[in-house]
Coordinates of C-alpha atoms and ligand atoms in Angstrom, one line a residue:
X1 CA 7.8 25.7 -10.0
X2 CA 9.6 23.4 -7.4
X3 CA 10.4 24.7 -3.7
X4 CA 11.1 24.1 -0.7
X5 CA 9.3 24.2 2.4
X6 CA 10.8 24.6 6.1
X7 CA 10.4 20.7 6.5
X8 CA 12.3 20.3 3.2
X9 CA 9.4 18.9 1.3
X10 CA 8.9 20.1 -2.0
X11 CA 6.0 21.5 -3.1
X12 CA 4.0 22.1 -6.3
X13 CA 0.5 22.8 -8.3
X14 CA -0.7 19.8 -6.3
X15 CA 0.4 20.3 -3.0
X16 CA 0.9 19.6 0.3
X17 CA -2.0 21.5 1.5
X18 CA -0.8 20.5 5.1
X19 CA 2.4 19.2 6.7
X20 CA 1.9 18.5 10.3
X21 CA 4.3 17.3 12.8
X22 CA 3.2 16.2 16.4
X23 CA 4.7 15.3 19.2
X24 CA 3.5 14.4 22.5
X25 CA 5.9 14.7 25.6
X26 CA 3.8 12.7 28.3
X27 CA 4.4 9.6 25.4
X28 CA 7.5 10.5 24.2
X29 CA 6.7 9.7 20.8
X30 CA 6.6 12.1 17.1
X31 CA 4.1 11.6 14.1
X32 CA 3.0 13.3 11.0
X33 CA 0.5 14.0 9.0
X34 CA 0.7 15.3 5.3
X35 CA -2.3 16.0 3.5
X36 CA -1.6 16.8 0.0
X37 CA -4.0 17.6 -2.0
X38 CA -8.1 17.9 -1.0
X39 CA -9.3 19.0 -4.6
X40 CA -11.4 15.7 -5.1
X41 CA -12.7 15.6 -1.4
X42 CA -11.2 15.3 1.9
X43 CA -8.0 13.8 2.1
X44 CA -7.3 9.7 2.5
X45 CA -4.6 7.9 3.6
X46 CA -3.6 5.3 6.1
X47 CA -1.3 5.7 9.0
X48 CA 2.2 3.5 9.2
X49 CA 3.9 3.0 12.5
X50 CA 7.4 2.0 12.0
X51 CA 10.7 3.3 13.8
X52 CA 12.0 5.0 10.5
X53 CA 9.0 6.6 9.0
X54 CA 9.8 10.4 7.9
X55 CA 8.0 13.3 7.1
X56 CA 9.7 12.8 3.5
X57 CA 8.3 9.2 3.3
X58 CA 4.7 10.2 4.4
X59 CA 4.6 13.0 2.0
X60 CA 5.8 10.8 -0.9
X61 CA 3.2 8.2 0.1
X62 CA 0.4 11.0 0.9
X63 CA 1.1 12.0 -3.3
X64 CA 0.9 8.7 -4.2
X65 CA -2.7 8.5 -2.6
X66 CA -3.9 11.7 -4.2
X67 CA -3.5 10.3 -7.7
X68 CA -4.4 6.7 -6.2
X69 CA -7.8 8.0 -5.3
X70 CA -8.0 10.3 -8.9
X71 CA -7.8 7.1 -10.5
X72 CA -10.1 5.2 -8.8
X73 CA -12.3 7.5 -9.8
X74 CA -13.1 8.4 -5.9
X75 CA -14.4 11.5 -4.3
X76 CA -11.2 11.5 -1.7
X77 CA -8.1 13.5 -1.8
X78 CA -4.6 12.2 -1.1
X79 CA -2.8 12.6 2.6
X80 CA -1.0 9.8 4.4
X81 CA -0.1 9.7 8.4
X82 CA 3.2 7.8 10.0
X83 CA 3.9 7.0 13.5
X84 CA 8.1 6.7 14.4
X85 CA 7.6 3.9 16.8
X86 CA 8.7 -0.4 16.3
X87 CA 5.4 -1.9 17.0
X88 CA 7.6 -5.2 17.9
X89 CA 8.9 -3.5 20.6
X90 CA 6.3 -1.8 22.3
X91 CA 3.4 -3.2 24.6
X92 CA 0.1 -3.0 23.6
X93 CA -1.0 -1.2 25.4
X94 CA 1.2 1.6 24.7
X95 CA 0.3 1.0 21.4
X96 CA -2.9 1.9 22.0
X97 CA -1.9 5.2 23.9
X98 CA 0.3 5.9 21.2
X99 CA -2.8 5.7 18.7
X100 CA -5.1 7.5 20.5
X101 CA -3.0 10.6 21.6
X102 CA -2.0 10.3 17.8
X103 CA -5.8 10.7 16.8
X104 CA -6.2 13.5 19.5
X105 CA -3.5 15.7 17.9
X106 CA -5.1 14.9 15.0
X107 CA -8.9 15.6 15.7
X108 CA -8.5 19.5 14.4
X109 CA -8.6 17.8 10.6
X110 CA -11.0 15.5 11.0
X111 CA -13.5 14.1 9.0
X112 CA -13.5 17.5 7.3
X113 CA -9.5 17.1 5.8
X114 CA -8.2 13.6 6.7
X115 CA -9.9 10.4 7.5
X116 CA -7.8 7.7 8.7
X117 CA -7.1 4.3 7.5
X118 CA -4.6 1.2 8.3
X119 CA -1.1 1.0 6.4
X120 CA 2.2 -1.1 7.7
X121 CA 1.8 -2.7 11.3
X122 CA -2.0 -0.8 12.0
X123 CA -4.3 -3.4 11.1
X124 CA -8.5 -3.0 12.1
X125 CA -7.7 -2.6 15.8
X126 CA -6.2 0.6 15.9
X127 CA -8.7 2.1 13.2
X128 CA -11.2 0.7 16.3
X129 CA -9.1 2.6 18.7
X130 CA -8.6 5.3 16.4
X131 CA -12.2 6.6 16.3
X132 CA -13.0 5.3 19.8
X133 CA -10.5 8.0 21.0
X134 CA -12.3 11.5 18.9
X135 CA -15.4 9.3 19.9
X136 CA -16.2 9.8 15.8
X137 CA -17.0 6.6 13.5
X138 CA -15.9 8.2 10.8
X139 CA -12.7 9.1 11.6
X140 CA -11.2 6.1 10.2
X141 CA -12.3 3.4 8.0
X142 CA -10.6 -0.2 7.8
X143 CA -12.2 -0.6 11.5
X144 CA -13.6 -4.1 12.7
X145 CA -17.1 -5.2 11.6
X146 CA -18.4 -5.0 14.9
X147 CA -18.3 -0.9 14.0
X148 CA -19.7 -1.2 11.1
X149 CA -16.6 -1.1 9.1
X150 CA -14.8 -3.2 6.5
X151 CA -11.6 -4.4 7.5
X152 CA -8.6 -4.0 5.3
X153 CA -8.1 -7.6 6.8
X154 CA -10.8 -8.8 4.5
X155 CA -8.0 -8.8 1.6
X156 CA -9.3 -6.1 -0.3
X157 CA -5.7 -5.2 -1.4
X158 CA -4.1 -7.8 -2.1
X159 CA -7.3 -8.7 -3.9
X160 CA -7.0 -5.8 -6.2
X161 CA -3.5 -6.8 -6.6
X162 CA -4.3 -10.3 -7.8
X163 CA -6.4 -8.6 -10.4
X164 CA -3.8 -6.5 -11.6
X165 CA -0.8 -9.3 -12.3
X166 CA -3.7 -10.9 -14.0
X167 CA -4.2 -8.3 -16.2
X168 CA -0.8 -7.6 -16.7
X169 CA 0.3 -11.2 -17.4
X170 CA -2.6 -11.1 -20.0
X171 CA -0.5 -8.3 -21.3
X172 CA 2.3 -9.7 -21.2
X173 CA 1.1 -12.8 -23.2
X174 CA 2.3 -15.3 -19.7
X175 CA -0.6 -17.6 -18.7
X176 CA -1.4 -17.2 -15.0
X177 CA -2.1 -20.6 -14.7
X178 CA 1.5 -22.0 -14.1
X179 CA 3.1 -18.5 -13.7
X180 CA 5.8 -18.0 -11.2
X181 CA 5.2 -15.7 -8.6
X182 CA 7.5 -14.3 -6.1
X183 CA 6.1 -12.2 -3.3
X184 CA 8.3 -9.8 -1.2
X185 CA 6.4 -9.4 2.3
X186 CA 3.9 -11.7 3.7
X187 CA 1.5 -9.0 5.4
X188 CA -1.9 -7.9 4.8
X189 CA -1.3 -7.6 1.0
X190 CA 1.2 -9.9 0.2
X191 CA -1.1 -13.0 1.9
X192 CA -4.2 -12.5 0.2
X193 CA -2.3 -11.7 -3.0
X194 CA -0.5 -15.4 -2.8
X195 CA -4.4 -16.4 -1.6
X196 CA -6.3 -15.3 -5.0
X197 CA -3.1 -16.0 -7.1
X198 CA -2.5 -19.3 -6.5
X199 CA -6.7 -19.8 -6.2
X200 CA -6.1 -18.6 -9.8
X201 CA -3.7 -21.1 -10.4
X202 CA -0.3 -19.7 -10.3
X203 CA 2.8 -20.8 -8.8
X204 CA 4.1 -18.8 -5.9
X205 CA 7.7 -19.5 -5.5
X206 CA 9.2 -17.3 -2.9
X207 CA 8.4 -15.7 -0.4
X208 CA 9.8 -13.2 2.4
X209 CA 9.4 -11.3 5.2
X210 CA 11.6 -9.3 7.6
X211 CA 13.3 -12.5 8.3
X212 CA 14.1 -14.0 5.3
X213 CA 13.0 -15.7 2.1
X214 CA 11.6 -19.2 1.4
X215 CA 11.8 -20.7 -1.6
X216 CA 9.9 -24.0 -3.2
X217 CA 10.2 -24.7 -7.2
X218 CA 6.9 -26.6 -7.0
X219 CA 5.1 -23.7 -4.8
X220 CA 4.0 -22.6 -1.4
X221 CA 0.8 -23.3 -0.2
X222 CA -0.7 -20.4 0.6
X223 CA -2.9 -22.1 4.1
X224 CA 0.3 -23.5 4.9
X225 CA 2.4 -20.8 5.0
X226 CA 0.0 -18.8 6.5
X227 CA 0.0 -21.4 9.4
X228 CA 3.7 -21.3 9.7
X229 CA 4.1 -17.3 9.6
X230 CA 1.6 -17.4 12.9
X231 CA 2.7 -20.3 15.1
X232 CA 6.6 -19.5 14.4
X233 CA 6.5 -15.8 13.9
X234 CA 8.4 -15.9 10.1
X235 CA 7.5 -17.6 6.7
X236 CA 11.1 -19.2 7.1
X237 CA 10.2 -22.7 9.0
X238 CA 7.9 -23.8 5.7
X239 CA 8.1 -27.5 6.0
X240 CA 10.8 -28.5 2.8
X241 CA 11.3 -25.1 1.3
X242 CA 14.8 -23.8 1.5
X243 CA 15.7 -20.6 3.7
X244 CA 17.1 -18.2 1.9
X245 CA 18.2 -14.5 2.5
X246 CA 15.7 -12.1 3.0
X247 CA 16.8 -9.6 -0.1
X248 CA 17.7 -12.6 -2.2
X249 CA 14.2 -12.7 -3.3
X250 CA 14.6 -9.7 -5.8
X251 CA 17.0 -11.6 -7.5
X252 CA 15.2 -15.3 -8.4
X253 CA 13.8 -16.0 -11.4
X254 CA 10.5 -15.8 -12.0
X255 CA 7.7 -14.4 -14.1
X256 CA 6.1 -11.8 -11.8
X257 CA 7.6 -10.1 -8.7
X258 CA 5.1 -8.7 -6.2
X259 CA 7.5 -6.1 -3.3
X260 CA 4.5 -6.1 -0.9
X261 CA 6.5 -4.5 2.4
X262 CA 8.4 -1.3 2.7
X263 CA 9.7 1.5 0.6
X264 CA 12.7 1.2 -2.0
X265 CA 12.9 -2.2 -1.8
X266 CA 13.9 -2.4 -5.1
X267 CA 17.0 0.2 -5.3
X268 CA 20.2 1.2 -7.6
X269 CA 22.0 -1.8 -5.3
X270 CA 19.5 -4.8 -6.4
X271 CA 17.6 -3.2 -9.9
X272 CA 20.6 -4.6 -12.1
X273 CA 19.9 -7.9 -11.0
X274 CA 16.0 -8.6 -11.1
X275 CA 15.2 -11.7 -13.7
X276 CA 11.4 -10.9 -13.7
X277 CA 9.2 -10.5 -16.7
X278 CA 6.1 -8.3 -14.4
X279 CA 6.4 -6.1 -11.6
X280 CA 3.3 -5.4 -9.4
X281 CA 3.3 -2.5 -7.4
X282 CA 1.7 -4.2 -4.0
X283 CA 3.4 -2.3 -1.5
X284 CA 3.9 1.7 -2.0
X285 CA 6.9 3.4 -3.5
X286 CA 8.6 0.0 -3.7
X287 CA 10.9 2.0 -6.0
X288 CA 11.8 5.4 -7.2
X289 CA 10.2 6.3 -10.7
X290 CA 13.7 6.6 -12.5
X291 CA 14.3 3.2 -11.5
X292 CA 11.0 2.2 -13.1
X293 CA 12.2 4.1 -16.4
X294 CA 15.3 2.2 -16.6
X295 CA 13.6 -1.4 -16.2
X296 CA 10.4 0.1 -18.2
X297 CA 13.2 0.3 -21.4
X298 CA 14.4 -3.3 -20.2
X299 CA 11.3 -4.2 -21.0
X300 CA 9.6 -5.2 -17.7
X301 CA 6.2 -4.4 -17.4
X302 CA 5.7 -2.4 -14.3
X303 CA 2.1 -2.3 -12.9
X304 CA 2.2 1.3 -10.1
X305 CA 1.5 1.4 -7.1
X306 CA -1.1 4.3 -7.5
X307 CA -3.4 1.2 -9.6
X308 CA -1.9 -1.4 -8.4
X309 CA -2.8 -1.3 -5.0
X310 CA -6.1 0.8 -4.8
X311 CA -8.1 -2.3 -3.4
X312 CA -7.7 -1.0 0.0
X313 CA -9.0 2.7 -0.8
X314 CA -11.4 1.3 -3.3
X315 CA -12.6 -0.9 0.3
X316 CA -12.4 2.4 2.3
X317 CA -15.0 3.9 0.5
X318 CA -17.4 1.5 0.6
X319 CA -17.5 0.8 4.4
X320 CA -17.7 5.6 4.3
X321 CA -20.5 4.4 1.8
X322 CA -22.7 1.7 4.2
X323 CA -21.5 -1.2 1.2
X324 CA -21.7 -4.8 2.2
X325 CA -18.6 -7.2 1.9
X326 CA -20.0 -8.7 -1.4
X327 CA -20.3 -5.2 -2.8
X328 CA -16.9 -4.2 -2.0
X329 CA -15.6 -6.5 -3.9
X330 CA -17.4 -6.4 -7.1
X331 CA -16.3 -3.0 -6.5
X332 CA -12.6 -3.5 -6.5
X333 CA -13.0 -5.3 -9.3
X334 CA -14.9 -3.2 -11.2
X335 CA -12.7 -1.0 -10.9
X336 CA -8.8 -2.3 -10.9
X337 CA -9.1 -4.7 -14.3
X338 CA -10.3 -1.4 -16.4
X339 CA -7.6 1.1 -14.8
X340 CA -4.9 -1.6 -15.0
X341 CA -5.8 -2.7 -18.5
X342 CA -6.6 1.5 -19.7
X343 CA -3.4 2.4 -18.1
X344 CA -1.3 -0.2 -19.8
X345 CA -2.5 0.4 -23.3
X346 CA -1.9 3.6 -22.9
X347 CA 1.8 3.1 -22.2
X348 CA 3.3 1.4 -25.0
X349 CA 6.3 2.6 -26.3
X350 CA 8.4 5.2 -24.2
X351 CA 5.8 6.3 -21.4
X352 CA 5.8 4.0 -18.2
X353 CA 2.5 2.7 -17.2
X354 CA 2.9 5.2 -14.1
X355 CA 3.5 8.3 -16.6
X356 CA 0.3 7.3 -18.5
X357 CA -1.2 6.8 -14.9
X358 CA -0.2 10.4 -13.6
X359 CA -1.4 12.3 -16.6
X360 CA -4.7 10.5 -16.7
X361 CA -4.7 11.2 -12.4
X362 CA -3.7 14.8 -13.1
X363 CA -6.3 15.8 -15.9
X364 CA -9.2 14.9 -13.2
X365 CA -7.3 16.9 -10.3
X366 CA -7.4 19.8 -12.3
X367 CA -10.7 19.5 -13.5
X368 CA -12.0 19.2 -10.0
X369 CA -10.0 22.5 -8.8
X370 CA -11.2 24.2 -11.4
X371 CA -14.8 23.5 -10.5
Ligands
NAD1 P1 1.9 -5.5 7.0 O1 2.4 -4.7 8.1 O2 0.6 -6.3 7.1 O3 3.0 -6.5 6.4 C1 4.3 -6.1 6.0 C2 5.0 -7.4 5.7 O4 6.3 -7.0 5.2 C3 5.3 -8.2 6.9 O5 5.2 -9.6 6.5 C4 6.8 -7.9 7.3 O6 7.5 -9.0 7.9 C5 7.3 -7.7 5.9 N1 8.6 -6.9 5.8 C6 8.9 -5.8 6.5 N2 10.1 -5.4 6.1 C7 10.5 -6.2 5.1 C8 11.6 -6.3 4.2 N3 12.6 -5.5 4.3 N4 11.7 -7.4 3.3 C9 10.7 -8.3 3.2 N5 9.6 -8.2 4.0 C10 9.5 -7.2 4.9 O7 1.7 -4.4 5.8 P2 0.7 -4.4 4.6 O8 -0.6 -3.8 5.1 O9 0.7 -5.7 4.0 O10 1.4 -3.3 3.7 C11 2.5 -3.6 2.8 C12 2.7 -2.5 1.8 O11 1.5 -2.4 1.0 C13 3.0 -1.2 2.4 O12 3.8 -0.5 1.5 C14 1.6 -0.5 2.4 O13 1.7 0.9 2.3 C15 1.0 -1.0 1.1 N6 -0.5 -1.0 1.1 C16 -1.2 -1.6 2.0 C17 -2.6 -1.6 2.0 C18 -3.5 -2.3 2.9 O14 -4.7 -2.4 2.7 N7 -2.9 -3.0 3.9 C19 -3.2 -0.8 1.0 C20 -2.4 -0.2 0.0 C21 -1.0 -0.3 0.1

């Protein structure tokens, strides 16, 4: 039965096991942790640092990561962590403060309840200054090579995310070769995604970030692109592609959209006007689930989150395992083409590919309790 907590978070057979909000007054700054459900082993989740990040948001996310892991088929639970705090407009070095009192607060769940990873605008470095701080390597994966981790910044994401559009396109009888992609966000996920997509042959046609949308009929160039996000700060100065706005990108035609930023990108406002054939989930919670039933019975095919983008998790655990880089990503692959391909045979007709996702998820969480 559905109730509410005192943080307004509603709460079921699956959790949250823990809803923790810190603050620290010498900083001046407020974070959460949720961890959701530790059934399958202790909880996993990365941490966000953004100025709008909410307990809601973090809980939602921390969910998503409980069945994410279930269906990789990984001995982690779900949790999730989020910083309120604009990473633009901070030094680094309180950054860095901000991260380490975060992991101090933090310390009494850890590694037993919650290990740490990266998420939006915490990249290897803070994982590094994560576990420097509890002075415990495995409080965090997704930290740099030189402590024996396996950055997130390796691609394993968006890696896993390449998989799944090609699996889905397969699906969706579209050849890959020649598809048009557009990608919403040009971070950690959405770059390597355009990487192994248009390595793949694919057409990526658009692109944004939070300052706009580029668009080329003939394709970006991933390097080059890459080249003008760093020396100009924004995708937008692409040499010949037109500037566009930045939500406009939900709206272009094209075979496969990939939302690879924030939450709800794709809302009530913007859901009527999509002219896409695929949706991969990159980023989390890109939209709520009823939207995904309405465009499910449009007939777009809608690849979740919770498969989706289990590259990085799928990474996680083999840097908690001692894996090499090679064996990573046999890993993710191993793993992402059968769940994608298992999940979307199993959803034809009426269930979306996420319902067929969660029941499949919530058969192994209850197995494990029961044991
Ligand atoms: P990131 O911080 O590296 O990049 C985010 C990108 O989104 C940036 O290019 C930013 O400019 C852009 N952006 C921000 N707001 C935007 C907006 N409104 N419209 C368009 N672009 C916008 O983040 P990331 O690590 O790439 O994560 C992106 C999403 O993928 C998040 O939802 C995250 O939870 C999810 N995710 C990330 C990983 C990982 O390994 N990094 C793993 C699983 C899921």
């Amino acid at each position: 039965m559905q109730n509410e907590r005192i943080t307004g978070i509603p709460y079921d057979d699956i959790g949250p096991e823990y809803v923790v909000e810190v603050y620290d007054p010498k900083l001046e700054f407020k974070g959460v942790l949720v961890i959701d459900n530790t059934a399958l082993g202790m909880g996993k989740g990365g941490i966000r640092m953004t100025p709008t990040v909410s307990t809601q948001e973090v809980y939602r996310l921390a969910r998503a990561m409980t069945y994410k892991n279930a269906l990789a088929g990984l001995p982690f639970g779900g949790a999730k962590a989020g910083i309120i705090a604009d990473p633009r407009k901070i030094s680094t070095q309180r950054k860095k403060d901000i991260i380490q009192s975060f992991a101090r607060l933090l310390k009494p769940f850890i590694p037993n309840r919650y290990i740490a990873g990266p998420d939006m605008n915490t990249t290897e470095v803070e994982m590094g200054w994560f576990s420097q701080a509890i002075k415990d390597r495995t409080a965090a994966t997704g930290k740099p090579k030189s402590m024996k981790g396996l950055p997130h910044e390796l691609g394993s994401t968006g890696f896993g995310v390449a998989l799944a559009t090609k699996v889905a396109a397969a699906q969706k009888g579209i050849e890959l070769k020649g598809a048009r992609v557009s990608i919403a966000g040009f971070g950690n996920v959405g770059q390597f995604a355009h990487k192994f997509l248009q390595e793949w042959g694919a057409t990526v046609i658009a692109v944004s970030d939070s300052s706009g949308t580029v668009y080329l009929r003939t394709g970006l160039d991933y390097a080059t692109l890459l080249q003008t996000k760093e020396k100009t700060g924004s995708v937008l100065k692409y040499p010949g592609a037109k500037q566009l706005s930045r939500d406009i990108i939900y709206e272009l035609t094209t075979n496969i959209l990939i939302p690879a930023a924030g939450p709800d990108v794709i809302n009530e406002t913007n859901a009527g006007k999509l002219k896409t054939q695929i949706i991969v989930e990159g980023a989390n919670i890109p939209m709520a689930e009823e939207l995904e039933v309405k465009l499910h019975r449009k007939n777009i095919l809608i690849v979740p989150d919770i498969i989706a983008n289990a590259g990085g998790v799928i990474s996680s655990y083999a840097e908690y395992k001692g894996f090499s880089e090679k064996k990573m990503f046999s890993l993710v692959e191993e793993k992402i083409v059968p769940n994608v391909e298992a999940v979307l045979s199993a959803s034809k007709g009426a269930t979306t590919p996420r319902a067929a996702a969660l029941r499949i998820a919530r058969e192994r969480i209850t197995k494990a309790r029961k044991k």
